[in-house]
Coordinates of C-alpha atoms in Angstrom, one line a residue:
Chain A
M1 CA 11.2 -7.5 45.0
S2 CA 9.4 -10.1 43.1
D3 CA 10.6 -11.7 40.0
P4 CA 8.7 -9.9 37.3
L5 CA 7.9 -13.0 35.3
F6 CA 7.2 -15.3 38.1
P7 CA 5.4 -13.3 40.6
D8 CA 5.0 -16.1 43.1
G9 CA 8.8 -16.6 43.1
T10 CA 11.1 -15.8 46.0
C11 CA 14.4 -14.0 46.1
T12 CA 16.3 -17.3 45.6
Q13 CA 14.8 -17.7 42.1
Q14 CA 16.6 -14.6 41.0
H15 CA 20.0 -16.0 41.4
A16 CA 19.7 -18.8 38.9
V17 CA 18.0 -16.4 36.6
K18 CA 19.8 -16.8 33.3
N19 CA 19.4 -20.5 32.7
R20 CA 16.1 -20.7 34.3
Y21 CA 14.8 -17.8 32.3
Q22 CA 15.2 -19.5 29.0
T23 CA 13.8 -22.8 30.2
E24 CA 10.9 -21.1 31.8
I25 CA 10.2 -19.2 28.6
F26 CA 10.1 -22.3 26.6
N27 CA 7.8 -23.9 29.2
M28 CA 5.6 -20.9 29.0
A29 CA 5.6 -21.4 25.3
E30 CA 3.6 -24.5 25.8
T31 CA 0.9 -22.6 27.5
H32 CA 1.0 -19.7 25.1
S33 CA 1.2 -20.2 21.4
L34 CA 4.3 -21.3 19.6
Q35 CA 4.7 -17.8 18.3
D36 CA 5.7 -16.8 21.8
M37 CA 8.6 -19.1 21.5
R38 CA 9.6 -17.5 18.3
Q39 CA 9.9 -14.2 20.0
Q40 CA 13.0 -15.5 21.7
A41 CA 14.4 -17.2 18.7
A42 CA 16.8 -15.7 16.3
V43 CA 16.1 -15.0 12.7
A44 CA 18.4 -17.4 10.9
A45 CA 17.5 -16.5 7.3
K46 CA 14.8 -15.1 5.1
V47 CA 13.6 -16.7 1.9
F48 CA 11.8 -14.7 -0.7
V49 CA 9.3 -16.3 -3.0
Q50 CA 9.2 -14.1 -6.1
R51 CA 6.3 -13.4 -8.4
D52 CA 5.5 -15.5 -11.3
Y53 CA 4.7 -13.4 -14.4
T54 CA 4.1 -16.2 -16.9
S55 CA 0.4 -15.5 -17.1
G56 CA 0.7 -11.7 -17.2
T57 CA 0.5 -9.1 -14.6
M58 CA -1.8 -11.1 -12.4
C59 CA -0.6 -11.6 -8.9
Q60 CA 0.8 -15.1 -8.8
F61 CA 3.8 -16.5 -6.9
Q62 CA 6.3 -19.1 -8.0
T63 CA 5.7 -22.5 -6.7
K64 CA 9.3 -23.5 -7.0
F65 CA 10.5 -25.0 -3.7
P66 CA 13.4 -22.9 -2.2
S67 CA 16.4 -24.9 -1.3
E68 CA 16.7 -23.3 2.1
L69 CA 13.5 -24.9 3.2
E70 CA 14.4 -28.4 2.3
T71 CA 15.2 -29.5 5.8
K72 CA 12.3 -27.5 7.3
I73 CA 9.1 -28.3 5.6
D74 CA 7.6 -30.8 3.3
K75 CA 7.7 -29.8 -0.4
Q76 CA 4.1 -30.8 -0.9
Q77 CA 2.9 -28.7 2.0
F78 CA 4.7 -25.7 0.8
E79 CA 3.4 -26.0 -2.8
E80 CA -0.1 -26.4 -1.5
T81 CA 0.2 -23.2 0.5
I82 CA 1.5 -21.3 -2.5
R83 CA -1.1 -22.8 -4.8
T84 CA -3.9 -21.8 -2.5
L85 CA -2.6 -18.3 -2.2
N86 CA -2.3 -18.1 -6.0
N87 CA -5.9 -19.2 -6.3
L88 CA -7.1 -16.6 -3.8
Y89 CA -5.3 -13.9 -5.6
A90 CA -6.7 -15.1 -8.9
E91 CA -10.2 -14.9 -7.3
A92 CA -9.5 -11.3 -6.2
E93 CA -8.5 -10.2 -9.6
K94 CA -11.1 -12.2 -11.5
L95 CA -13.0 -10.4 -14.2
G96 CA -16.4 -11.7 -13.3
S97 CA -19.8 -10.2 -13.3
Q98 CA -19.3 -9.0 -9.7
S99 CA -16.3 -6.8 -10.5
F100 CA -18.1 -5.6 -13.6
I101 CA -21.2 -4.5 -11.7
E102 CA -19.0 -3.0 -9.0
G103 CA -17.1 -1.0 -11.7
C104 CA -20.3 0.2 -13.3
L105 CA -21.9 1.1 -10.1
A106 CA -18.8 3.0 -9.0
C107 CA -18.8 4.9 -12.3
L108 CA -22.4 5.9 -12.1
T109 CA -22.0 7.2 -8.6
A110 CA -18.9 9.1 -9.6
Y111 CA -16.8 6.7 -7.5
T112 CA -18.3 7.8 -4.3
V113 CA -19.6 4.4 -3.5
F114 CA -16.2 3.2 -2.4
L115 CA -16.4 5.5 0.6
C116 CA -19.0 3.2 2.1
M117 CA -18.3 -0.1 0.5
E118 CA -15.5 -2.5 0.6
T119 CA -14.2 -3.6 -2.8
H120 CA -14.2 -7.3 -3.7
Y121 CA -10.4 -7.2 -3.8
E122 CA -10.3 -6.0 -0.2
K123 CA -12.6 -8.7 0.9
V124 CA -10.4 -11.4 -0.6
L125 CA -7.3 -9.8 0.9
K126 CA -8.9 -10.3 4.3
K127 CA -9.5 -14.0 3.4
I128 CA -5.9 -14.3 2.4
A129 CA -4.7 -12.8 5.7
K130 CA -6.8 -15.2 7.6
Y131 CA -5.5 -18.1 5.6
I132 CA -1.9 -17.1 6.1
Q133 CA -2.4 -16.8 9.8
E134 CA -4.0 -20.2 9.9
Q135 CA -1.1 -21.7 8.0
N136 CA 1.4 -20.0 10.2
D137 CA -0.3 -21.4 13.3
K138 CA -0.8 -24.9 12.1
I139 CA 2.0 -25.6 9.8
Y140 CA 4.8 -23.1 9.7
A141 CA 5.2 -22.0 13.3
P142 CA 5.8 -25.5 14.6
R143 CA 8.6 -25.8 12.1
G144 CA 10.2 -22.5 13.1
L145 CA 9.0 -20.6 10.0
L146 CA 6.9 -17.5 9.6
L147 CA 5.0 -16.5 6.5
T148 CA 4.6 -12.8 5.9
D149 CA 1.5 -11.6 4.1
P150 CA 2.7 -10.4 0.7
I151 CA 0.5 -7.3 0.9
E152 CA 3.0 -6.0 3.5
R153 CA 5.7 -6.3 0.9
G154 CA 3.7 -4.6 -1.8
L155 CA 2.6 -7.9 -3.4
R156 CA 6.2 -8.4 -4.6
V157 CA 7.3 -11.4 -2.6
I158 CA 6.2 -13.9 0.0
E159 CA 8.8 -13.5 2.8
I160 CA 9.4 -16.6 4.8
T161 CA 11.4 -16.1 7.9
I162 CA 13.4 -19.0 9.2
Y163 CA 14.1 -19.1 12.9
E164 CA 17.1 -20.7 14.5
D165 CA 16.2 -24.1 16.0
R166 CA 16.9 -23.4 19.6
S167 CA 13.9 -24.9 21.1
F168 CA 14.1 -27.5 23.7
T169 CA 10.5 -28.2 23.4
R170 CA 9.0 -29.1 20.1
Chain B
M1 CA 19.3 -3.6 41.5
K2 CA 18.3 -7.1 41.1
N3 CA 15.6 -6.3 38.6
C4 CA 17.9 -4.2 36.5
E5 CA 20.1 -7.3 36.3
Y6 CA 17.1 -9.1 34.9
Q7 CA 16.9 -6.5 32.3
Q8 CA 20.5 -6.8 31.2
I9 CA 20.2 -10.5 31.1
D10 CA 17.1 -10.5 29.0
P11 CA 16.5 -7.1 27.7
R12 CA 14.0 -8.2 25.2
A13 CA 11.1 -8.3 27.4
L14 CA 12.2 -5.8 30.0
S15 CA 14.0 -3.1 28.2
V16 CA 10.8 -1.1 27.6
S17 CA 10.6 0.1 31.2
P18 CA 13.9 1.8 31.8
L19 CA 13.7 3.8 28.7
S20 CA 10.1 4.8 29.3
A21 CA 11.0 5.6 32.9
Q22 CA 13.8 7.9 31.8
N23 CA 11.9 9.7 29.1
P24 CA 8.3 9.8 30.1
A25 CA 7.9 13.3 28.7
E26 CA 9.6 12.5 25.5
T27 CA 7.4 9.5 24.9
K28 CA 4.3 11.4 25.6
A29 CA 5.4 14.4 23.5
Q30 CA 6.4 12.4 20.5
R31 CA 3.3 12.1 18.4
P32 CA 3.3 8.7 16.6
R33 CA 4.1 9.3 13.0
R34 CA 2.3 7.8 10.1
K35 CA 4.1 6.2 7.3
W36 CA 3.2 8.9 4.8
E37 CA 5.3 11.3 6.7
A38 CA 8.4 9.2 5.9
F39 CA 7.5 8.3 2.4
P40 CA 10.6 8.3 0.2
G41 CA 8.9 9.4 -3.0
K42 CA 8.2 13.0 -4.1
N43 CA 4.6 13.1 -3.2
R44 CA 2.4 15.4 -1.1
F45 CA -0.1 14.1 1.2
F46 CA -3.3 15.7 2.5
C47 CA -5.9 14.8 5.1
D48 CA -3.4 12.8 7.2
G49 CA -2.4 10.6 4.3
R50 CA -5.7 9.9 2.8
L51 CA -5.1 12.0 -0.3
I52 CA -1.9 11.8 -2.4
L53 CA -0.6 14.1 -5.0
A54 CA 2.6 14.6 -6.9
R55 CA 4.9 17.2 -5.7
Q56 CA 4.9 19.1 -9.0
N57 CA 1.2 19.8 -9.3
G58 CA 1.4 23.3 -10.6
V59 CA -1.1 22.9 -13.3
L60 CA -3.9 21.2 -11.4
P61 CA -5.3 24.5 -10.1
L62 CA -5.3 25.8 -13.7
T63 CA -7.2 22.8 -14.9
L64 CA -9.7 23.2 -12.1
G65 CA -9.9 26.9 -12.6
L66 CA -10.6 26.6 -16.3
I67 CA -13.3 24.1 -15.8
V68 CA -15.0 26.0 -13.0
V69 CA -14.8 29.4 -14.7
T70 CA -16.0 28.2 -18.0
S71 CA -18.9 26.3 -16.5
G72 CA -19.7 29.2 -14.2
L73 CA -19.9 31.6 -17.1
F74 CA -22.1 29.1 -18.9
F75 CA -24.5 28.8 -16.0
A76 CA -24.6 32.5 -15.3
F77 CA -24.9 33.9 -18.8
D78 CA -26.0 31.4 -21.3
C79 CA -28.3 29.2 -19.3
P80 CA -31.0 31.8 -18.4
F81 CA -31.4 32.6 -22.1
L82 CA -31.5 29.0 -23.1
V83 CA -33.9 28.0 -20.4
E84 CA -36.2 30.7 -21.6
H85 CA -36.0 29.8 -25.2
L86 CA -35.4 26.1 -25.2
T87 CA -35.7 23.8 -22.3
V88 CA -34.7 23.5 -18.6
C89 CA -32.9 20.3 -19.3
I90 CA -29.9 22.3 -20.5
P91 CA -28.6 23.5 -17.2
V92 CA -29.5 20.1 -15.6
I93 CA -27.4 18.2 -18.1
G94 CA -24.7 20.7 -17.8
G95 CA -24.7 20.5 -14.1
L96 CA -24.5 16.8 -14.0
L97 CA -21.7 16.8 -16.5
F98 CA -19.8 19.4 -14.5
L99 CA -20.1 17.5 -11.3
F100 CA -19.0 14.3 -12.9
V101 CA -16.0 16.0 -14.5
V102 CA -14.9 17.6 -11.2
A103 CA -15.4 14.4 -9.3
S104 CA -13.3 12.4 -11.8
L105 CA -10.6 15.0 -11.9
L106 CA -10.3 15.1 -8.1
R107 CA -10.4 11.3 -7.9
T108 CA -7.6 11.0 -10.5
S109 CA -5.5 13.6 -8.8
F110 CA -5.8 12.4 -5.3
T111 CA -5.7 8.6 -5.8
D112 CA -2.6 6.6 -5.4
P113 CA -1.8 5.6 -9.0
G114 CA -0.4 2.2 -8.1
I115 CA 2.9 3.1 -6.4
L116 CA 5.0 0.2 -5.5
P117 CA 6.7 0.4 -2.2
R118 CA 10.4 0.2 -2.3
A119 CA 12.1 -3.1 -1.5
T120 CA 13.1 -3.8 2.1
A121 CA 16.8 -4.1 2.8
E122 CA 16.6 -7.9 3.0
E123 CA 14.8 -8.2 -0.2
A124 CA 17.3 -6.0 -2.0
A125 CA 20.2 -8.0 -0.5
D126 CA 18.5 -11.2 -1.6
I127 CA 18.1 -9.9 -5.2
E128 CA 21.6 -8.6 -5.2
R129 CA 22.9 -12.0 -4.2
Q130 CA 21.1 -13.7 -7.0
I131 CA 22.4 -11.3 -9.6
D132 CA 25.9 -10.7 -8.4
T133 CA 28.0 -13.4 -9.8
S134 CA 31.4 -11.8 -10.2
G135 CA 31.1 -9.9 -7.0
S136 CA 32.7 -6.7 -8.2
S137 CA 31.7 -3.9 -5.9
T138 CA 34.0 -1.2 -7.1
Y139 CA 31.9 0.1 -9.9
R140 CA 28.2 0.1 -10.6
P141 CA 27.3 -3.0 -12.5
P142 CA 25.7 -2.7 -15.9
P143 CA 21.9 -2.2 -16.0
R144 CA 20.4 -5.4 -14.9
T145 CA 17.6 -7.1 -16.8
K146 CA 15.8 -10.3 -16.3
E147 CA 13.9 -12.0 -19.1
I148 CA 10.7 -13.8 -18.5
L149 CA 8.1 -15.4 -20.6
I150 CA 4.6 -13.9 -20.6
N151 CA 2.1 -15.7 -22.7
Q152 CA 4.9 -17.3 -24.6
Q153 CA 6.5 -14.0 -25.3
V154 CA 9.8 -12.7 -24.0
V155 CA 9.6 -9.7 -21.8
K156 CA 12.5 -7.9 -20.3
L157 CA 12.2 -6.8 -16.7
K158 CA 14.5 -4.0 -15.7
Y159 CA 16.1 -3.5 -12.3
C160 CA 15.1 -0.2 -10.6
F161 CA 18.1 1.2 -8.8
T162 CA 16.0 3.6 -6.8
C163 CA 13.5 1.1 -5.6
K164 CA 16.0 -1.8 -5.5
M165 CA 13.9 -4.4 -7.2
F166 CA 13.1 -5.8 -10.5
R167 CA 10.1 -3.9 -11.9
P168 CA 7.1 -6.0 -12.6
P169 CA 6.0 -6.0 -16.2
R170 CA 4.3 -2.8 -17.3
T171 CA 5.7 -0.9 -14.3
S172 CA 7.8 2.2 -14.9
H173 CA 9.6 4.5 -12.6
C174 CA 8.3 8.1 -12.7
S175 CA 11.2 10.5 -12.4
L176 CA 9.0 13.3 -11.4
C177 CA 7.4 11.5 -8.5
D178 CA 10.4 9.2 -7.9
N179 CA 8.2 6.1 -7.6
C180 CA 7.7 3.0 -9.5
V181 CA 4.1 2.9 -10.7
E182 CA 2.3 -0.2 -11.8
R183 CA 0.9 -0.1 -15.3
F184 CA 2.4 3.3 -15.7
D185 CA 0.6 5.3 -18.3
H186 CA 2.1 8.8 -18.1
H187 CA 2.6 11.6 -15.6
C188 CA -0.1 14.1 -16.3
P189 CA 0.7 17.7 -15.2
W190 CA -2.9 18.8 -15.8
V191 CA -4.0 16.3 -13.3
G192 CA -1.0 16.7 -11.0
N193 CA -0.3 13.0 -10.6
C194 CA 0.9 9.9 -12.4
V195 CA -1.7 7.9 -14.2
G196 CA -1.3 4.3 -13.5
K197 CA -3.2 1.1 -12.7
R198 CA -5.3 2.4 -9.9
N199 CA -6.4 5.7 -11.3
Y200 CA -6.5 5.1 -15.1
R201 CA -10.2 4.5 -15.1
Y202 CA -10.8 7.8 -13.3
F203 CA -8.5 9.6 -15.8
Y204 CA -10.4 8.0 -18.7
S205 CA -13.7 9.0 -17.3
F206 CA -12.4 12.5 -16.7
I207 CA -11.3 13.1 -20.3
I208 CA -14.4 11.5 -21.7
S209 CA -16.7 13.5 -19.6
L210 CA -14.7 16.6 -20.1
S211 CA -15.0 16.2 -23.9
F212 CA -18.7 15.8 -23.5
L213 CA -18.8 18.9 -21.3
T214 CA -16.8 21.1 -23.6
S215 CA -18.7 19.9 -26.6
F216 CA -22.0 20.6 -24.8
I217 CA -21.0 24.0 -23.7
F218 CA -19.7 24.8 -27.1
G219 CA -22.9 23.7 -28.7
C220 CA -25.0 25.6 -26.3
V221 CA -23.1 28.8 -26.7
V222 CA -23.3 28.6 -30.4
T223 CA -27.0 27.9 -30.2
H224 CA -27.3 30.9 -27.8
I225 CA -25.6 33.3 -30.2
T226 CA -27.5 31.9 -33.2
L227 CA -30.8 32.4 -31.4
R228 CA -29.9 35.9 -30.6
T229 CA -28.9 36.6 -34.2
Q230 CA -32.0 35.1 -35.5
A231 CA -34.1 37.6 -33.5
G232 CA -33.0 40.1 -36.1
K233 CA -29.8 41.4 -34.5
S234 CA -26.4 41.3 -36.0
I235 CA -23.7 39.0 -34.6
V236 CA -21.7 41.9 -33.2
L237 CA -24.7 43.1 -31.3
A238 CA -25.5 39.6 -30.0
I239 CA -21.9 39.2 -28.8
Q240 CA -22.0 42.6 -27.1
E241 CA -25.1 41.5 -25.2
S242 CA -23.4 38.4 -24.0
P243 CA -19.6 38.8 -23.9
A244 CA -19.1 35.9 -21.6
S245 CA -20.2 33.6 -24.4
V246 CA -17.2 34.7 -26.5
V247 CA -14.8 33.7 -23.6
E248 CA -16.5 30.3 -23.4
L249 CA -16.3 29.9 -27.1
V250 CA -12.6 30.5 -27.2
I251 CA -11.8 28.3 -24.3
C252 CA -14.0 25.5 -25.6
F253 CA -12.8 25.7 -29.1
F254 CA -9.2 25.2 -28.1
S255 CA -10.0 22.6 -25.5
I256 CA -12.1 20.5 -27.8
W257 CA -9.3 19.8 -30.2
S258 CA -6.9 18.6 -27.6
I259 CA -9.4 16.9 -25.3
L260 CA -11.2 15.1 -28.1
G261 CA -7.9 14.0 -29.6
L262 CA -6.8 12.7 -26.2
S263 CA -10.0 10.9 -25.6
G264 CA -9.8 9.2 -29.0
F265 CA -6.2 8.2 -28.4
H266 CA -7.0 6.7 -25.0
T267 CA -10.0 4.9 -26.3
Y268 CA -7.7 3.2 -28.8
L269 CA -5.3 2.4 -25.9
V270 CA -8.1 0.9 -23.8
A271 CA -9.3 -1.1 -26.7
S272 CA -5.9 -2.6 -27.3
N273 CA -4.9 -2.8 -23.7
L274 CA -1.8 -0.6 -24.1
T275 CA -0.4 2.1 -22.0
T276 CA 0.8 5.4 -23.3
N277 CA 4.3 4.5 -22.2
E278 CA 4.2 1.3 -24.2
D279 CA 2.7 3.0 -27.2
I280 CA 5.3 5.7 -27.3
K281 CA 8.2 3.3 -26.9
G282 CA 6.7 1.0 -29.4
S283 CA 7.2 -2.0 -27.2
W284 CA 4.7 -4.2 -29.0
S285 CA 4.7 -2.9 -32.5
S286 CA 6.1 -5.3 -35.0
K287 CA 9.4 -3.7 -35.9
R288 CA 10.7 -6.6 -38.0
G289 CA 8.3 -7.5 -40.7
A290 CA 8.5 -11.3 -40.2
E291 CA 8.2 -11.4 -36.4
E292 CA 4.9 -10.3 -34.9
S293 CA 5.5 -9.2 -31.4
G294 CA 2.0 -8.6 -30.3
N295 CA 0.9 -7.3 -27.0
P296 CA 1.1 -10.2 -24.5
Y297 CA -1.4 -8.5 -22.2
S298 CA -4.1 -8.0 -24.8
Y299 CA -7.1 -10.3 -24.9
S300 CA -8.1 -10.7 -28.5
N301 CA -11.5 -9.2 -27.9
I302 CA -11.9 -5.4 -27.8
L303 CA -14.7 -5.6 -25.3
T304 CA -12.7 -7.7 -23.0
N305 CA -9.9 -5.3 -23.1
C306 CA -12.2 -2.4 -22.3
C307 CA -13.7 -4.3 -19.4
V308 CA -10.4 -5.3 -18.0
T309 CA -9.0 -1.8 -18.0
L310 CA -12.1 0.1 -17.0
C311 CA -14.3 -2.3 -15.0
G312 CA -11.7 -4.6 -13.6
P313 CA -11.4 -5.2 -9.9
M314 CA -10.0 -2.2 -8.0
P315 CA -6.6 -3.2 -6.6
P316 CA -5.7 -1.8 -3.2
S317 CA -3.1 0.7 -2.5
L318 CA 0.2 -1.0 -1.8
I319 CA 1.8 1.8 0.1
D320 CA 0.4 2.0 3.5
R321 CA 0.0 5.7 3.9
R322 CA -1.9 5.8 7.2
G323 CA -0.1 3.1 9.1
F324 CA 2.1 4.1 12.0
L325 CA 5.8 4.2 12.0
A326 CA 7.9 3.0 14.9
P327 CA 8.9 6.0 17.0
D328 CA 12.5 5.4 16.4
E329 CA 12.3 5.3 12.7
G330 CA 13.1 8.5 10.9
I331 CA 13.3 7.9 7.2
P332 CA 13.3 4.2 6.4
V333 CA 15.2 2.9 3.4
A334 CA 12.2 1.2 2.1
S335 CA 8.9 2.6 3.1
A336 CA 5.7 1.0 4.2
S337 CA 7.2 -2.4 4.4
E338 CA 8.9 -2.8 7.8
I339 CA 6.1 -2.1 10.2
E340 CA 3.8 -4.9 10.7
L341 CA 1.2 -2.8 12.4
P342 CA -2.1 -3.2 10.8
P343 CA -1.6 -1.6 7.4
F344 CA -4.6 -0.2 5.7
T345 CA -5.9 1.1 8.9
P346 CA -8.8 0.8 9.3
K347 CA -8.8 -2.1 7.0
S348 CA -6.3 -3.8 9.2
E349 CA -8.2 -7.1 9.6
A350 CA -6.3 -8.1 6.5
N351 CA -3.3 -8.6 8.7
M352 CA -4.6 -10.6 11.5
C353 CA -1.5 -12.8 11.2
T354 CA 0.7 -10.1 12.6
Q355 CA -2.0 -8.8 14.8
S356 CA -2.1 -12.0 16.7
T357 CA 1.7 -12.2 16.9
K358 CA 1.6 -8.8 18.4
D359 CA -1.1 -9.8 20.8
V360 CA 0.9 -12.7 21.9
L361 CA 3.9 -10.5 22.4
E362 CA 1.8 -8.1 24.4
R363 CA 0.6 -10.9 26.6
M364 CA 4.1 -11.9 27.2
L365 CA 5.2 -8.4 28.1
R366 CA 2.2 -7.8 30.2
S367 CA 3.0 -10.8 32.3
S368 CA 6.5 -9.6 32.6
D369 CA 5.7 -6.0 33.2
F370 CA 2.7 -6.2 35.4
H371 CA 4.5 -6.9 38.6
G372 CA 6.9 -4.1 38.6
L373 CA 10.0 -4.1 36.6
C374 CA 11.7 -1.3 38.4
P375 CA 12.0 -1.6 42.1
S376 CA 11.0 2.0 42.6
G377 CA 7.7 1.0 41.2
T378 CA 7.5 4.2 39.2
P379 CA 4.2 4.8 37.4
K380 CA 6.3 4.6 34.2
T381 CA 7.1 1.0 34.9
S382 CA 5.7 0.1 31.6
P383 CA 3.7 1.9 29.2
L384 CA 2.0 -1.3 28.5
V385 CA 0.6 -1.7 31.9
P386 CA -1.9 1.1 32.0
E387 CA -3.2 0.8 28.6
V388 CA -3.3 -2.8 27.8
P389 CA -6.1 -3.5 30.1
G390 CA -7.5 0.0 29.5
A391 CA -7.1 0.0 25.8
P392 CA -10.5 0.5 24.3
P393 CA -11.7 -2.3 22.1
A394 CA -11.6 0.2 19.2
A395 CA -7.8 0.1 19.6
K396 CA -8.1 -2.7 17.1
P397 CA -8.9 -0.8 14.0
P398 CA -12.5 -1.3 13.0
V399 CA -13.4 -3.7 10.2
S400 CA -15.4 -1.6 7.8
S401 CA -13.5 0.4 5.4
G402 CA -14.7 3.8 4.3
C403 CA -17.0 5.0 7.0
S404 CA -14.7 4.0 9.7
R405 CA -12.0 6.2 8.3
Q406 CA -14.1 9.0 9.7
L407 CA -14.0 7.3 13.0
A408 CA -10.3 6.9 12.9
H409 CA -9.9 10.4 11.8
R410 CA -12.0 11.7 14.7
A411 CA -10.2 9.4 17.0
V412 CA -6.8 10.7 15.9
V413 CA -7.9 14.3 16.5
D414 CA -9.0 13.4 20.0
P415 CA -5.8 13.5 22.0
C416 CA -6.2 11.0 24.8
P417 CA -7.6 7.6 23.8
P418 CA -5.9 7.2 20.4
F419 CA -2.7 8.2 22.0
S420 CA -2.9 5.3 24.3
K421 CA -3.8 3.2 21.3
S422 CA -0.7 4.3 19.6
I423 CA 1.4 3.8 22.7
R424 CA 0.0 0.3 22.7
R425 CA 1.1 -0.2 19.1
D426 CA 4.3 1.7 19.4
S427 CA 5.4 0.1 22.6
L428 CA 5.8 -3.0 20.6
H429 CA 8.3 -1.1 18.6
S430 CA 9.8 0.8 21.5
I431 CA 11.2 -2.4 22.7
N432 CA 13.5 -2.1 19.7
P433 CA 15.4 1.0 20.5
A434 CA 15.7 0.0 24.2
F435 CA 16.9 -3.3 23.1
R436 CA 19.5 -1.8 20.8
L437 CA 20.7 0.3 23.7
A438 CA 20.9 -2.7 26.0
S439 CA 22.3 -5.2 23.7
P440 CA 23.3 -5.2 20.1
S441 CA 22.3 -8.8 19.6
P442 CA 19.9 -9.4 16.8
T443 CA 18.1 -12.1 18.7
L444 CA 15.1 -10.1 19.4
S445 CA 11.5 -10.8 19.9
R446 CA 10.9 -7.8 17.8
S447 CA 12.7 -9.3 14.9
V448 CA 9.5 -11.1 14.2
L449 CA 7.7 -7.9 13.7
V450 CA 10.3 -5.4 12.5
V451 CA 12.0 -6.7 9.4
G452 CA 14.3 -5.0 7.0
D453 CA 14.6 -1.7 8.8
G454 CA 17.5 -0.6 6.7
P455 CA 20.9 0.6 7.9
D456 CA 19.7 2.6 10.8
V457 CA 18.7 -0.5 12.7
G458 CA 21.3 -2.1 14.9
F459 CA 21.2 -5.6 13.8
P460 CA 23.3 -7.0 11.0
P461 CA 21.7 -8.0 7.8
Q462 CA 20.3 -11.5 8.0
H463 CA 21.4 -13.9 5.5

């Protein structure tokens, strides 16, 4: 019977399984992405960044730095992320000529055009998803954090999951 | 067995196999459920979650029936005469108007009005923590409100006990549909749905086009009868020749008053960027003479207000109707929020973040599963093994939106390949129940992906 994770291993490896397993996982994490490591980490807390309604019903998030993240990430970095997200959402909801033309075209075709075309908002949502993934990979994952795309929470909150700092390798 | 020991030590990566080994038939037999099947609001879904309607939609068939019957009578009885005596444009215009009316009506009825998904358990706990100062849990606390400033004006946000969140501004909870709806206008029984942010423009175009249609039919029928009378016959005789016209006249006469009135009212609302709800409640009317509490959402220009309401960008649906539920989930506390499968399938590229996390997890599991988790080497070693390499590239939901819905629909109908797709997706979740069986510890790889499952999930709330 081979060790499922270490196929080239012998029977003797299975005896010291518990301690080795964790170390091996973290070593493997170096070859995979840091998100792998996080699979083994515990969720310590979740922070919710609420919506900011001061400019109306537009989708904007509060840039206030949550106290739970003080030890984890740089304030500037965090605010930069939120500000970029806010700008992206503002772009999605912008009343420009593009949205106007889209609206008129939709009306003229009795709204059947949306069966074949993606709306401007959806295109920007994809951009946002890419940006969040990029931020997670570059900035938040190495610090044991994970940003959740707000669209998965109904655009109510940005959920930031804080993972327990159990890593031996950082 | 040595390998079972492995599983107990680290059930996270390995627990998938014993469960699937034990219940191969069950896994296969359980069709992966979509989120709309577990939606907590009182809505009905059609076409596998593509169309949404309120549960109480009794009058929608009546509306459709009236429109179709009146127009049918018009085309059958009045048009031949009018084409002969006047012009062929009449049925053409009538036909176009009719099509537009029906399209707008169906669009209004079957579009998600802007339903807000309910808060996840963790969000609700977080909000509760922020509000709860005295910590008395014996009685229901008084209605919670939060005051915020919008454009230098104080607006009160109310806490929704059903959805467990503070309602965004202009959002209201519809008791008939049991949902919070963004920019809630009203619940229209004629249309069989709430009218909210996402379908207000369709509703408006419906009532405007319907007023044109009824006026047009009314005018044409009157012309028809007048022309017949002018040919030397009495009115009674003219009516006897064309009895359907009387029916149309009656229907149109009564409809015109209400529809035209409604159109005028909604035109006023659009121009001042108000909702019916706000207008009825008098939220922004200046009650005190000295203090002018104007509408904070209104731009000062009527044209801008119209453009914002009718030609603004089309927000996406926030409830993910067609995403898949984890097989263990029955009715989640908060819908459409826990599963980080690509929502908006097929527009799932919006969530590449979670997709990549899942890919990474899959790679991990594949490496652990590939070499036989169970010593017996049963074919059900891991559901991941056969289909990860074999999963068709289309397992990743396609990028393009509307046309690919057809593709997804056809794929779902076809039993084998999409099932493997869904196994692939759901196996990520099936780790969860096995994990719970093996160990109640919350330290789970899946905790990355499954968050806020509500009380039915084994792990304690995270604080």
